[in-house]
mmCIF file of C-alpha atoms and ligand atoms in Angstrom:
data_model
loop_
_atom_site.group_PDB
_atom_site.id
_atom_site.type_symbol
_atom_site.label_atom_id
_atom_site.label_comp_id
_atom_site.label_asym_id
_atom_site.label_seq_id
_atom_site.Cartn_x
_atom_site.Cartn_y
_atom_site.Cartn_z
ATOM 1 C CA UNK O 1 0.004 -0.036 0.040
ATOM 2 C CA UNK O 2 1.266 3.522 -0.802
ATOM 3 C CA UNK O 3 2.488 5.795 2.094
ATOM 4 C CA UNK O 4 -0.508 8.014 2.170
ATOM 5 C CA UNK O 5 -3.427 6.252 0.442
ATOM 6 C CA UNK O 6 -6.050 8.379 -1.160
ATOM 7 C CA UNK O 7 -9.191 9.276 0.863
ATOM 8 C CA UNK O 8 -12.696 8.517 -0.377
ATOM 9 C CA UNK O 9 -13.384 12.282 -1.149
ATOM 10 C CA UNK O 10 -10.051 12.482 -3.030
ATOM 11 C CA UNK O 11 -10.893 9.426 -5.043
ATOM 12 C CA UNK O 12 -14.410 10.671 -5.778
ATOM 13 C CA UNK O 13 -12.828 13.699 -7.415
ATOM 14 C CA UNK O 14 -10.977 11.360 -9.776
ATOM 15 C CA UNK O 15 -14.223 9.719 -10.888
ATOM 16 C CA UNK O 16 -16.126 12.822 -11.993
ATOM 17 C CA UNK O 17 -15.526 12.366 -15.735
ATOM 18 C CA UNK O 18 -17.870 9.337 -15.571
ATOM 19 C CA UNK O 19 -20.834 11.710 -14.666
ATOM 20 C CA UNK O 20 -22.343 14.871 -15.931
ATOM 21 C CA UNK O 21 -21.113 17.913 -14.046
ATOM 22 C CA UNK O 22 -24.374 18.341 -12.099
ATOM 23 C CA UNK O 23 -24.670 14.712 -11.219
ATOM 24 C CA UNK O 24 -20.942 14.503 -10.160
ATOM 25 C CA UNK O 25 -21.437 17.115 -7.448
ATOM 26 C CA UNK O 26 -24.490 15.453 -5.965
ATOM 27 C CA UNK O 27 -23.013 11.996 -6.172
ATOM 28 C CA UNK O 28 -19.911 13.144 -4.412
ATOM 29 C CA UNK O 29 -22.032 14.736 -1.674
ATOM 30 C CA UNK O 30 -24.190 11.576 -1.242
ATOM 31 C CA UNK O 31 -21.414 9.098 -1.291
ATOM 32 C CA UNK O 32 -19.208 11.284 0.948
ATOM 33 C CA UNK O 33 -22.127 11.449 3.419
ATOM 34 C CA UNK O 34 -22.686 7.631 3.188
ATOM 35 C CA UNK O 35 -19.039 7.165 4.102
ATOM 36 C CA UNK O 36 -19.500 9.383 7.269
ATOM 37 C CA UNK O 37 -22.777 7.547 8.093
ATOM 38 C CA UNK O 38 -21.035 4.283 7.674
ATOM 39 C CA UNK O 39 -18.375 5.283 10.310
ATOM 40 C CA UNK O 40 -21.179 6.149 12.698
ATOM 41 C CA UNK O 41 -22.926 2.777 12.009
ATOM 42 C CA UNK O 42 -19.650 0.923 12.624
ATOM 43 C CA UNK O 43 -19.275 2.593 15.982
ATOM 44 C CA UNK O 44 -22.964 1.888 16.988
ATOM 45 C CA UNK O 45 -22.598 -1.830 15.916
ATOM 46 C CA UNK O 46 -19.324 -2.141 18.065
ATOM 47 C CA UNK O 47 -21.305 -0.831 21.106
ATOM 48 C CA UNK O 48 -24.717 -2.411 20.340
ATOM 49 C CA UNK O 49 -24.535 -5.132 22.977
ATOM 50 C CA UNK O 50 -23.394 -2.689 25.610
ATOM 51 C CA UNK O 51 -26.116 -0.312 24.841
ATOM 52 C CA UNK O 52 -29.031 -2.818 24.736
ATOM 53 C CA UNK O 53 -29.277 -2.247 21.037
ATOM 54 C CA UNK O 54 -29.603 -5.962 19.935
ATOM 55 C CA UNK O 55 -32.728 -7.895 19.426
ATOM 56 C CA UNK O 56 -36.112 -7.173 17.814
ATOM 57 C CA UNK O 57 -38.440 -4.269 18.057
ATOM 58 C CA UNK O 58 -41.399 -6.492 17.289
ATOM 59 C CA UNK O 59 -43.220 -6.482 13.968
ATOM 60 C CA UNK O 60 -42.224 -6.822 10.393
ATOM 61 C CA UNK O 61 -40.866 -4.387 7.723
ATOM 62 C CA UNK O 62 -42.175 -3.639 4.260
ATOM 63 C CA UNK O 63 -40.852 -6.878 2.879
ATOM 64 C CA UNK O 64 -42.083 -8.991 5.926
ATOM 65 C CA UNK O 65 -38.764 -9.425 7.712
ATOM 66 C CA UNK O 66 -38.607 -9.206 11.416
ATOM 67 C CA UNK O 67 -37.295 -5.746 12.371
ATOM 68 C CA UNK O 68 -34.244 -5.427 14.700
ATOM 69 C CA UNK O 69 -33.606 -2.285 16.784
ATOM 70 C CA UNK O 70 -30.523 -1.509 14.667
ATOM 71 C CA UNK O 71 -32.556 -1.783 11.419
ATOM 72 C CA UNK O 72 -34.796 0.974 12.765
ATOM 73 C CA UNK O 73 -31.802 3.040 14.045
ATOM 74 C CA UNK O 74 -29.840 2.612 10.822
ATOM 75 C CA UNK O 75 -32.841 3.699 8.672
ATOM 76 C CA UNK O 76 -33.355 6.926 10.759
ATOM 77 C CA UNK O 77 -29.697 7.725 10.708
ATOM 78 C CA UNK O 78 -29.570 7.336 6.924
ATOM 79 C CA UNK O 79 -32.659 9.480 6.424
ATOM 80 C CA UNK O 80 -31.267 12.410 8.501
ATOM 81 C CA UNK O 81 -27.890 12.173 6.932
ATOM 82 C CA UNK O 82 -29.213 12.126 3.372
ATOM 83 C CA UNK O 83 -31.624 14.959 4.185
ATOM 84 C CA UNK O 84 -28.661 17.069 5.147
ATOM 85 C CA UNK O 85 -26.898 16.672 1.801
ATOM 86 C CA UNK O 86 -29.511 18.618 -0.055
ATOM 87 C CA UNK O 87 -28.596 16.350 -3.010
ATOM 88 C CA UNK O 88 -31.047 13.577 -2.302
ATOM 89 C CA UNK O 89 -34.723 13.845 -3.495
ATOM 90 C CA UNK O 90 -35.919 10.586 -2.000
ATOM 91 C CA UNK O 91 -34.718 7.480 -0.239
ATOM 92 C CA UNK O 92 -36.159 4.055 -0.944
ATOM 93 C CA UNK O 93 -35.312 2.040 2.185
ATOM 94 C CA UNK O 94 -36.017 -1.509 3.146
ATOM 95 C CA UNK O 95 -37.452 -0.291 6.333
ATOM 96 C CA UNK O 96 -40.177 1.968 4.923
ATOM 97 C CA UNK O 97 -42.967 0.887 2.785
ATOM 98 C CA UNK O 98 -43.082 3.975 0.640
ATOM 99 C CA UNK O 99 -40.121 6.266 -0.342
ATOM 100 C CA UNK O 100 -39.141 8.917 2.065
ATOM 101 C CA UNK O 101 -39.439 12.258 -0.005
ATOM 102 C CA UNK O 102 -36.706 14.902 0.785
ATOM 103 C CA UNK O 103 -37.648 17.390 -1.771
ATOM 104 C CA UNK O 104 -34.124 18.313 -2.650
ATOM 105 C CA UNK O 105 -34.472 20.582 -5.643
ATOM 106 C CA UNK O 106 -33.161 20.297 -8.960
ATOM 107 C CA UNK O 107 -33.324 18.158 -12.010
ATOM 108 C CA UNK O 108 -30.049 16.425 -10.969
ATOM 109 C CA UNK O 109 -31.079 15.490 -7.455
ATOM 110 C CA UNK O 110 -30.629 11.801 -6.774
ATOM 111 C CA UNK O 111 -32.865 9.016 -5.520
ATOM 112 C CA UNK O 112 -31.046 6.678 -3.064
ATOM 113 C CA UNK O 113 -32.185 3.139 -2.678
ATOM 114 C CA UNK O 114 -30.641 1.579 0.516
ATOM 115 C CA UNK O 115 -30.731 -1.187 2.938
ATOM 116 C CA UNK O 116 -29.166 0.557 5.885
ATOM 117 C CA UNK O 117 -28.380 -2.680 7.867
ATOM 118 C CA UNK O 118 -28.462 -5.643 5.619
ATOM 119 C CA UNK O 119 -27.997 -9.274 7.170
ATOM 120 C CA UNK O 120 -29.268 -7.951 10.475
ATOM 121 C CA UNK O 121 -30.037 -11.607 11.613
ATOM 122 C CA UNK O 122 -26.188 -11.822 12.116
ATOM 123 C CA UNK O 123 -26.097 -9.091 14.628
ATOM 124 C CA UNK O 124 -26.953 -11.060 17.704
ATOM 125 C CA UNK O 125 -24.092 -13.430 17.023
ATOM 126 C CA UNK O 126 -21.565 -10.726 16.210
ATOM 127 C CA UNK O 127 -21.393 -11.770 12.552
ATOM 128 C CA UNK O 128 -20.677 -9.371 9.607
ATOM 129 C CA UNK O 129 -23.520 -7.143 8.372
ATOM 130 C CA UNK O 130 -23.555 -4.349 5.769
ATOM 131 C CA UNK O 131 -25.108 -1.284 4.323
ATOM 132 C CA UNK O 132 -26.057 -1.516 0.498
ATOM 133 C CA UNK O 133 -26.825 1.484 -1.578
ATOM 134 C CA UNK O 134 -27.731 2.595 -5.148
ATOM 135 C CA UNK O 135 -28.089 6.083 -6.663
ATOM 136 C CA UNK O 136 -30.427 6.837 -9.515
ATOM 137 C CA UNK O 137 -31.289 10.031 -11.207
ATOM 138 C CA UNK O 138 -34.454 11.786 -10.018
ATOM 139 C CA UNK O 139 -34.972 13.401 -13.381
ATOM 140 C CA UNK O 140 -36.608 16.405 -11.586
ATOM 141 C CA UNK O 141 -39.630 14.260 -10.719
ATOM 142 C CA UNK O 142 -41.822 15.356 -7.782
ATOM 143 C CA UNK O 143 -42.568 13.069 -5.881
ATOM 144 C CA UNK O 144 -39.215 11.559 -6.755
ATOM 145 C CA UNK O 145 -39.688 8.087 -5.440
ATOM 146 C CA UNK O 146 -41.035 6.598 -8.591
ATOM 147 C CA UNK O 147 -37.760 7.687 -10.373
ATOM 148 C CA UNK O 148 -36.304 4.714 -8.569
ATOM 149 C CA UNK O 149 -38.343 2.331 -10.712
ATOM 150 C CA UNK O 150 -36.777 1.124 -13.930
ATOM 151 C CA UNK O 151 -33.886 -1.043 -15.107
ATOM 152 C CA UNK O 152 -30.661 -1.521 -13.084
ATOM 153 C CA UNK O 153 -28.839 0.085 -16.011
ATOM 154 C CA UNK O 154 -30.321 3.394 -14.749
ATOM 155 C CA UNK O 155 -28.092 3.297 -11.715
ATOM 156 C CA UNK O 156 -25.434 5.988 -11.747
ATOM 157 C CA UNK O 157 -23.578 4.701 -8.693
ATOM 158 C CA UNK O 158 -23.734 1.843 -6.343
ATOM 159 C CA UNK O 159 -21.859 0.443 -3.309
ATOM 160 C CA UNK O 160 -21.811 -1.336 0.030
ATOM 161 C CA UNK O 161 -20.163 -1.059 3.339
ATOM 162 C CA UNK O 162 -19.085 -4.230 5.123
ATOM 163 C CA UNK O 163 -18.866 -4.116 9.098
ATOM 164 C CA UNK O 164 -16.461 -6.921 9.681
ATOM 165 C CA UNK O 165 -13.111 -7.176 11.406
ATOM 166 C CA UNK O 166 -12.466 -3.966 9.453
ATOM 167 C CA UNK O 167 -15.054 -1.594 8.017
ATOM 168 C CA UNK O 168 -14.773 -1.692 4.134
ATOM 169 C CA UNK O 169 -16.615 0.556 1.694
ATOM 170 C CA UNK O 170 -16.727 -0.534 -2.057
ATOM 171 C CA UNK O 171 -18.349 1.693 -4.628
ATOM 172 C CA UNK O 172 -18.619 2.272 -8.374
ATOM 173 C CA UNK O 173 -19.838 5.265 -10.517
ATOM 174 C CA UNK O 174 -19.356 3.163 -13.615
ATOM 175 C CA UNK O 175 -15.555 3.490 -13.959
ATOM 176 C CA UNK O 176 -14.339 0.347 -12.105
ATOM 177 C CA UNK O 177 -15.053 -0.949 -8.575
ATOM 178 C CA UNK O 178 -12.939 0.388 -5.824
ATOM 179 C CA UNK O 179 -12.569 -0.606 -2.232
ATOM 180 C CA UNK O 180 -11.561 1.553 0.922
ATOM 181 C CA UNK O 181 -10.854 0.627 4.582
ATOM 182 C CA UNK O 182 -11.942 2.861 7.482
ATOM 183 C CA UNK O 183 -9.109 4.155 9.506
ATOM 184 C CA UNK O 184 -10.777 4.166 12.929
ATOM 185 C CA UNK O 185 -8.501 6.872 14.476
ATOM 186 C CA UNK O 186 -9.393 9.400 11.749
ATOM 187 C CA UNK O 187 -12.798 8.229 10.592
ATOM 188 C CA UNK O 188 -11.577 8.444 6.997
ATOM 189 C CA UNK O 189 -11.965 5.705 4.305
ATOM 190 C CA UNK O 190 -8.627 5.076 2.575
ATOM 191 C CA UNK O 191 -8.182 3.421 -0.743
ATOM 192 C CA UNK O 192 -6.981 -0.155 -0.206
ATOM 193 C CA UNK O 193 -8.378 -1.981 -3.057
ATOM 194 C CA UNK O 194 -8.249 0.147 -6.355
ATOM 195 C CA UNK O 195 -9.800 -1.182 -9.378
ATOM 196 C CA UNK O 196 -10.960 -4.490 -8.152
ATOM 197 C CA UNK O 197 -10.874 -7.283 -10.881
ATOM 198 C CA UNK O 198 -12.754 -10.399 -10.104
ATOM 199 C CA UNK O 199 -10.965 -13.517 -11.058
ATOM 200 C CA UNK O 200 -12.466 -15.129 -14.333
ATOM 201 C CA UNK O 201 -13.149 -18.433 -12.465
ATOM 202 C CA UNK O 202 -13.227 -19.164 -8.786
ATOM 203 C CA UNK O 203 -13.132 -22.046 -6.381
ATOM 204 C CA UNK O 204 -15.951 -21.103 -3.910
ATOM 205 C CA UNK O 205 -19.738 -21.009 -4.072
ATOM 206 C CA UNK O 206 -22.089 -19.315 -1.653
ATOM 207 C CA UNK O 207 -25.687 -20.272 -1.339
ATOM 208 C CA UNK O 208 -28.226 -21.311 1.274
ATOM 209 C CA UNK O 209 -28.096 -24.996 0.520
ATOM 210 C CA UNK O 210 -30.787 -25.738 3.071
ATOM 211 C CA UNK O 211 -33.218 -24.535 0.368
ATOM 212 C CA UNK O 212 -32.045 -27.194 -2.209
ATOM 213 C CA UNK O 213 -35.579 -28.734 -2.488
ATOM 214 C CA UNK O 214 -37.066 -25.487 -3.640
ATOM 215 C CA UNK O 215 -34.632 -24.728 -6.479
ATOM 216 C CA UNK O 216 -35.198 -24.757 -10.189
ATOM 217 C CA UNK O 217 -33.851 -28.108 -11.663
ATOM 218 C CA UNK O 218 -31.077 -26.062 -13.524
ATOM 219 C CA UNK O 219 -29.917 -24.672 -10.137
ATOM 220 C CA UNK O 220 -29.868 -28.009 -8.545
ATOM 221 C CA UNK O 221 -27.869 -29.579 -11.444
ATOM 222 C CA UNK O 222 -25.451 -26.635 -11.429
ATOM 223 C CA UNK O 223 -24.568 -27.059 -7.593
ATOM 224 C CA UNK O 224 -24.342 -30.788 -8.066
ATOM 225 C CA UNK O 225 -21.834 -30.119 -10.876
ATOM 226 C CA UNK O 226 -19.836 -27.689 -8.583
ATOM 227 C CA UNK O 227 -19.650 -30.434 -6.032
ATOM 228 C CA UNK O 228 -18.475 -33.251 -8.245
ATOM 229 C CA UNK O 229 -14.863 -34.007 -8.282
ATOM 230 C CA UNK O 230 -12.933 -33.203 -11.427
ATOM 231 C CA UNK O 231 -9.279 -32.264 -11.123
ATOM 232 C CA UNK O 232 -9.045 -30.574 -14.627
ATOM 233 C CA UNK O 233 -11.792 -28.065 -14.020
ATOM 234 C CA UNK O 234 -10.881 -27.512 -10.324
ATOM 235 C CA UNK O 235 -13.950 -29.164 -8.887
ATOM 236 C CA UNK O 236 -15.313 -29.680 -6.319
ATOM 237 C CA UNK O 237 -15.654 -26.011 -5.390
ATOM 238 C CA UNK O 238 -15.772 -25.165 -1.580
ATOM 239 C CA UNK O 239 -18.908 -23.884 -0.031
ATOM 240 C CA UNK O 240 -18.883 -20.598 2.175
ATOM 241 C CA UNK O 241 -21.949 -18.845 3.161
ATOM 242 C CA UNK O 242 -22.296 -16.203 5.903
ATOM 243 C CA UNK O 243 -25.997 -15.135 5.777
ATOM 244 C CA UNK O 244 -25.080 -11.497 5.002
ATOM 245 C CA UNK O 245 -25.092 -10.620 1.291
ATOM 246 C CA UNK O 246 -22.355 -7.912 1.681
ATOM 247 C CA UNK O 247 -19.942 -10.445 3.338
ATOM 248 C CA UNK O 248 -20.546 -13.109 0.636
ATOM 249 C CA UNK O 249 -20.430 -10.642 -2.178
ATOM 250 C CA UNK O 250 -17.233 -9.058 -0.968
ATOM 251 C CA UNK O 251 -15.511 -12.465 -0.729
ATOM 252 C CA UNK O 252 -16.695 -13.192 -4.246
ATOM 253 C CA UNK O 253 -15.316 -9.876 -5.556
ATOM 254 C CA UNK O 254 -11.878 -10.500 -4.169
ATOM 255 C CA UNK O 255 -11.577 -14.259 -4.460
ATOM 256 C CA UNK O 256 -13.865 -15.058 -7.358
ATOM 257 C CA UNK O 257 -16.497 -17.889 -7.647
ATOM 258 C CA UNK O 258 -20.243 -17.355 -7.000
ATOM 259 C CA UNK O 259 -22.800 -15.880 -4.757
ATOM 260 C CA UNK O 260 -26.308 -17.263 -5.474
ATOM 261 C CA UNK O 261 -29.773 -16.608 -4.035
ATOM 262 C CA UNK O 262 -32.024 -18.479 -6.425
ATOM 263 C CA UNK O 263 -35.901 -18.213 -6.321
ATOM 264 C CA UNK O 264 -38.038 -20.641 -4.544
ATOM 265 C CA UNK O 265 -39.673 -22.773 -7.376
ATOM 266 C CA UNK O 266 -41.982 -24.875 -4.984
ATOM 267 C CA UNK O 267 -44.832 -23.540 -7.239
ATOM 268 C CA UNK O 268 -43.292 -23.442 -10.821
ATOM 269 C CA UNK O 269 -46.242 -21.158 -11.827
ATOM 270 C CA UNK O 270 -45.070 -18.525 -9.269
ATOM 271 C CA UNK O 271 -41.348 -18.554 -8.470
ATOM 272 C CA UNK O 272 -40.612 -16.534 -5.437
ATOM 273 C CA UNK O 273 -37.242 -14.790 -5.147
ATOM 274 C CA UNK O 274 -36.077 -13.470 -1.784
ATOM 275 C CA UNK O 275 -33.637 -10.716 -2.232
ATOM 276 C CA UNK O 276 -34.851 -7.105 -2.922
ATOM 277 C CA UNK O 277 -34.001 -5.779 -6.417
ATOM 278 C CA UNK O 278 -33.480 -2.122 -5.751
ATOM 279 C CA UNK O 279 -31.269 -2.226 -2.770
ATOM 280 C CA UNK O 280 -29.734 -5.616 -2.819
ATOM 281 C CA UNK O 281 -29.528 -7.322 -6.286
ATOM 282 C CA UNK O 282 -29.168 -4.411 -8.701
ATOM 283 C CA UNK O 283 -26.482 -2.503 -6.868
ATOM 284 C CA UNK O 284 -24.442 -5.679 -6.388
ATOM 285 C CA UNK O 285 -25.041 -6.396 -10.039
ATOM 286 C CA UNK O 286 -23.457 -3.046 -11.054
ATOM 287 C CA UNK O 287 -20.454 -3.473 -8.728
ATOM 288 C CA UNK O 288 -19.717 -7.060 -9.936
ATOM 289 C CA UNK O 289 -20.073 -6.029 -13.604
ATOM 290 C CA UNK O 290 -17.709 -3.126 -13.053
ATOM 291 C CA UNK O 291 -15.250 -5.524 -11.587
ATOM 292 C CA UNK O 292 -15.352 -7.607 -14.813
ATOM 293 C CA UNK O 293 -17.822 -10.183 -13.308
ATOM 294 C CA UNK O 294 -21.387 -11.117 -14.305
ATOM 295 C CA UNK O 295 -24.809 -11.053 -12.520
ATOM 296 C CA UNK O 296 -27.672 -12.951 -13.831
ATOM 297 C CA UNK O 297 -30.997 -14.233 -12.662
ATOM 298 C CA UNK O 298 -30.400 -17.406 -14.370
ATOM 299 C CA UNK O 299 -32.562 -16.187 -17.258
ATOM 300 C CA UNK O 300 -31.435 -12.625 -17.951
ATOM 301 C CA UNK O 301 -28.806 -10.093 -16.980
ATOM 302 C CA UNK O 302 -29.534 -8.579 -13.537
ATOM 303 C CA UNK O 303 -29.074 -4.950 -14.638
ATOM 304 C CA UNK O 304 -31.743 -5.568 -17.405
ATOM 305 C CA UNK O 305 -34.555 -6.450 -14.944
ATOM 306 C CA UNK O 306 -37.140 -3.601 -14.667
ATOM 307 C CA UNK O 307 -38.211 -2.670 -11.130
ATOM 308 C CA UNK O 308 -41.999 -1.864 -11.150
ATOM 309 C CA UNK O 309 -42.354 -1.988 -7.297
ATOM 310 C CA UNK O 310 -40.107 -0.524 -4.629
ATOM 311 C CA UNK O 311 -39.661 -3.743 -2.640
ATOM 312 C CA UNK O 312 -39.593 -6.098 -5.724
ATOM 313 C CA UNK O 313 -37.635 -9.380 -5.188
ATOM 314 C CA UNK O 314 -35.160 -11.012 -7.835
ATOM 315 C CA UNK O 315 -33.122 -14.049 -8.028
ATOM 316 C CA UNK O 316 -29.360 -13.632 -8.354
ATOM 317 C CA UNK O 317 -26.385 -15.582 -9.467
ATOM 318 C CA UNK O 318 -23.191 -13.353 -9.362
ATOM 319 C CA UNK O 319 -19.541 -13.539 -9.494
ATOM 320 C CA UNK O 320 -16.717 -14.761 -11.794
ATOM 321 C CA UNK O 321 -17.730 -14.359 -15.472
ATOM 322 C CA UNK O 322 -16.927 -17.918 -16.439
ATOM 323 C CA UNK O 323 -18.783 -19.348 -13.483
ATOM 324 C CA UNK O 324 -21.882 -17.275 -13.939
ATOM 325 C CA UNK O 325 -21.924 -18.218 -17.725
ATOM 326 C CA UNK O 326 -21.825 -21.876 -16.688
ATOM 327 C CA UNK O 327 -24.755 -21.300 -14.320
ATOM 328 C CA UNK O 328 -26.766 -19.708 -17.092
ATOM 329 C CA UNK O 329 -25.951 -22.720 -19.257
ATOM 330 C CA UNK O 330 -27.414 -25.106 -16.718
ATOM 331 C CA UNK O 331 -30.557 -23.044 -16.474
ATOM 332 C CA UNK O 332 -30.951 -23.135 -20.313
ATOM 333 C CA UNK O 333 -30.495 -27.031 -20.491
HETATM 334 P P1 AFP Q 1 -31.640 -10.114 6.963
HETATM 335 O O1 AFP Q 1 -31.240 -8.539 6.704
HETATM 336 O O2 AFP Q 1 -33.089 -10.321 7.213
HETATM 337 O O3 AFP Q 1 -30.647 -10.796 7.900
HETATM 338 O O4 AFP Q 1 -31.476 -10.718 5.395
HETATM 339 C C1 AFP Q 1 -30.253 -10.854 4.869
HETATM 340 C C2 AFP Q 1 -30.415 -11.087 3.363
HETATM 341 O O5 AFP Q 1 -31.361 -10.288 2.857
HETATM 342 C C3 AFP Q 1 -28.985 -11.097 2.744
HETATM 343 O O6 AFP Q 1 -28.132 -10.201 3.263
HETATM 344 C C4 AFP Q 1 -28.525 -12.590 2.867
HETATM 345 O O7 AFP Q 1 -27.791 -12.976 1.802
HETATM 346 C C5 AFP Q 1 -29.792 -13.303 2.800
HETATM 347 O O8 AFP Q 1 -30.949 -12.477 3.237
HETATM 348 C C6 AFP Q 1 -29.751 -14.517 3.781
HETATM 349 O O9 AFP Q 1 -30.989 -15.252 3.529
HETATM 350 P P2 AFP Q 1 -31.181 -16.692 4.185
HETATM 351 O O10 AFP Q 1 -30.974 -16.581 5.702
HETATM 352 O O11 AFP Q 1 -32.526 -17.074 3.767
HETATM 353 O O12 AFP Q 1 -30.120 -17.533 3.689
#
């Protein structure tokens, strides 16, 4: 690592050419602010058990998940931070049924889609969790929430923060995928993983294999293939799964291989995916593509899936380009 690595704000200023001048200013304001919120969330997570912040509040969120105290706190923290930027017109959050309108003016204000604390079922066992975010243009709409709907290719930036042994922030504005590590003593994110390139093939797959009996036959055959010994093609692959998408995608970006959350095909007339498109699947799809990987639903490119609802769900198979291409091949067979 260089003697004085670039800070997140310095790096953001090198990425402006990827965006229009007006968007560049707002994107830098929002991403810089998310970096500061992430440092606050990391602190809160470190002290959660001591402050009685673990456990459930009782009740379910917009997508039917049990809500943890830190989910609610993370949502409120994100709302007030984004409001202060003056660059965010609305927030679509996992913890709110409808978009939170912020009325930031201007045609180039942004709509942020975020899951402030993703993987929160890991919290009580001190496992990794994350924040996932995606920025879309508001196109001057008022209310601005509906501007979040559309294809993943509409995203102008995406990223995640992983709260693990270190706090890592990874983002893209469409010019590569770059990773930063929080220096706790200064609260600054420093560039530690410039221009991440996902390996063309990996040796690890991540999936909740307890759901095997609900998978599409192509998914079942593919995982069987990954587990079958064949020295020439590097099989069997190893299985790693943390239960927090951010941690599993982060490993996949750095080491290659696959992260998969296929739909439940128990009723073939109505397959049911679990992960949310706007603030889980689409942002991760953009990050992985920008790192040279692929992201598919098994049937189509993730970034081509059009969101028509705020909390829409989508299946995902993402990771090393050759591994994902192979998965798609199994779905076609
Ligand atoms: P929670 O935020 O409810 O813990 O869900 C996390 C998540 O959305 C995603 O981060 C994980 O990859 C996935 O769900 C884990 O789901 P399973 O527990 O069904 O494997």
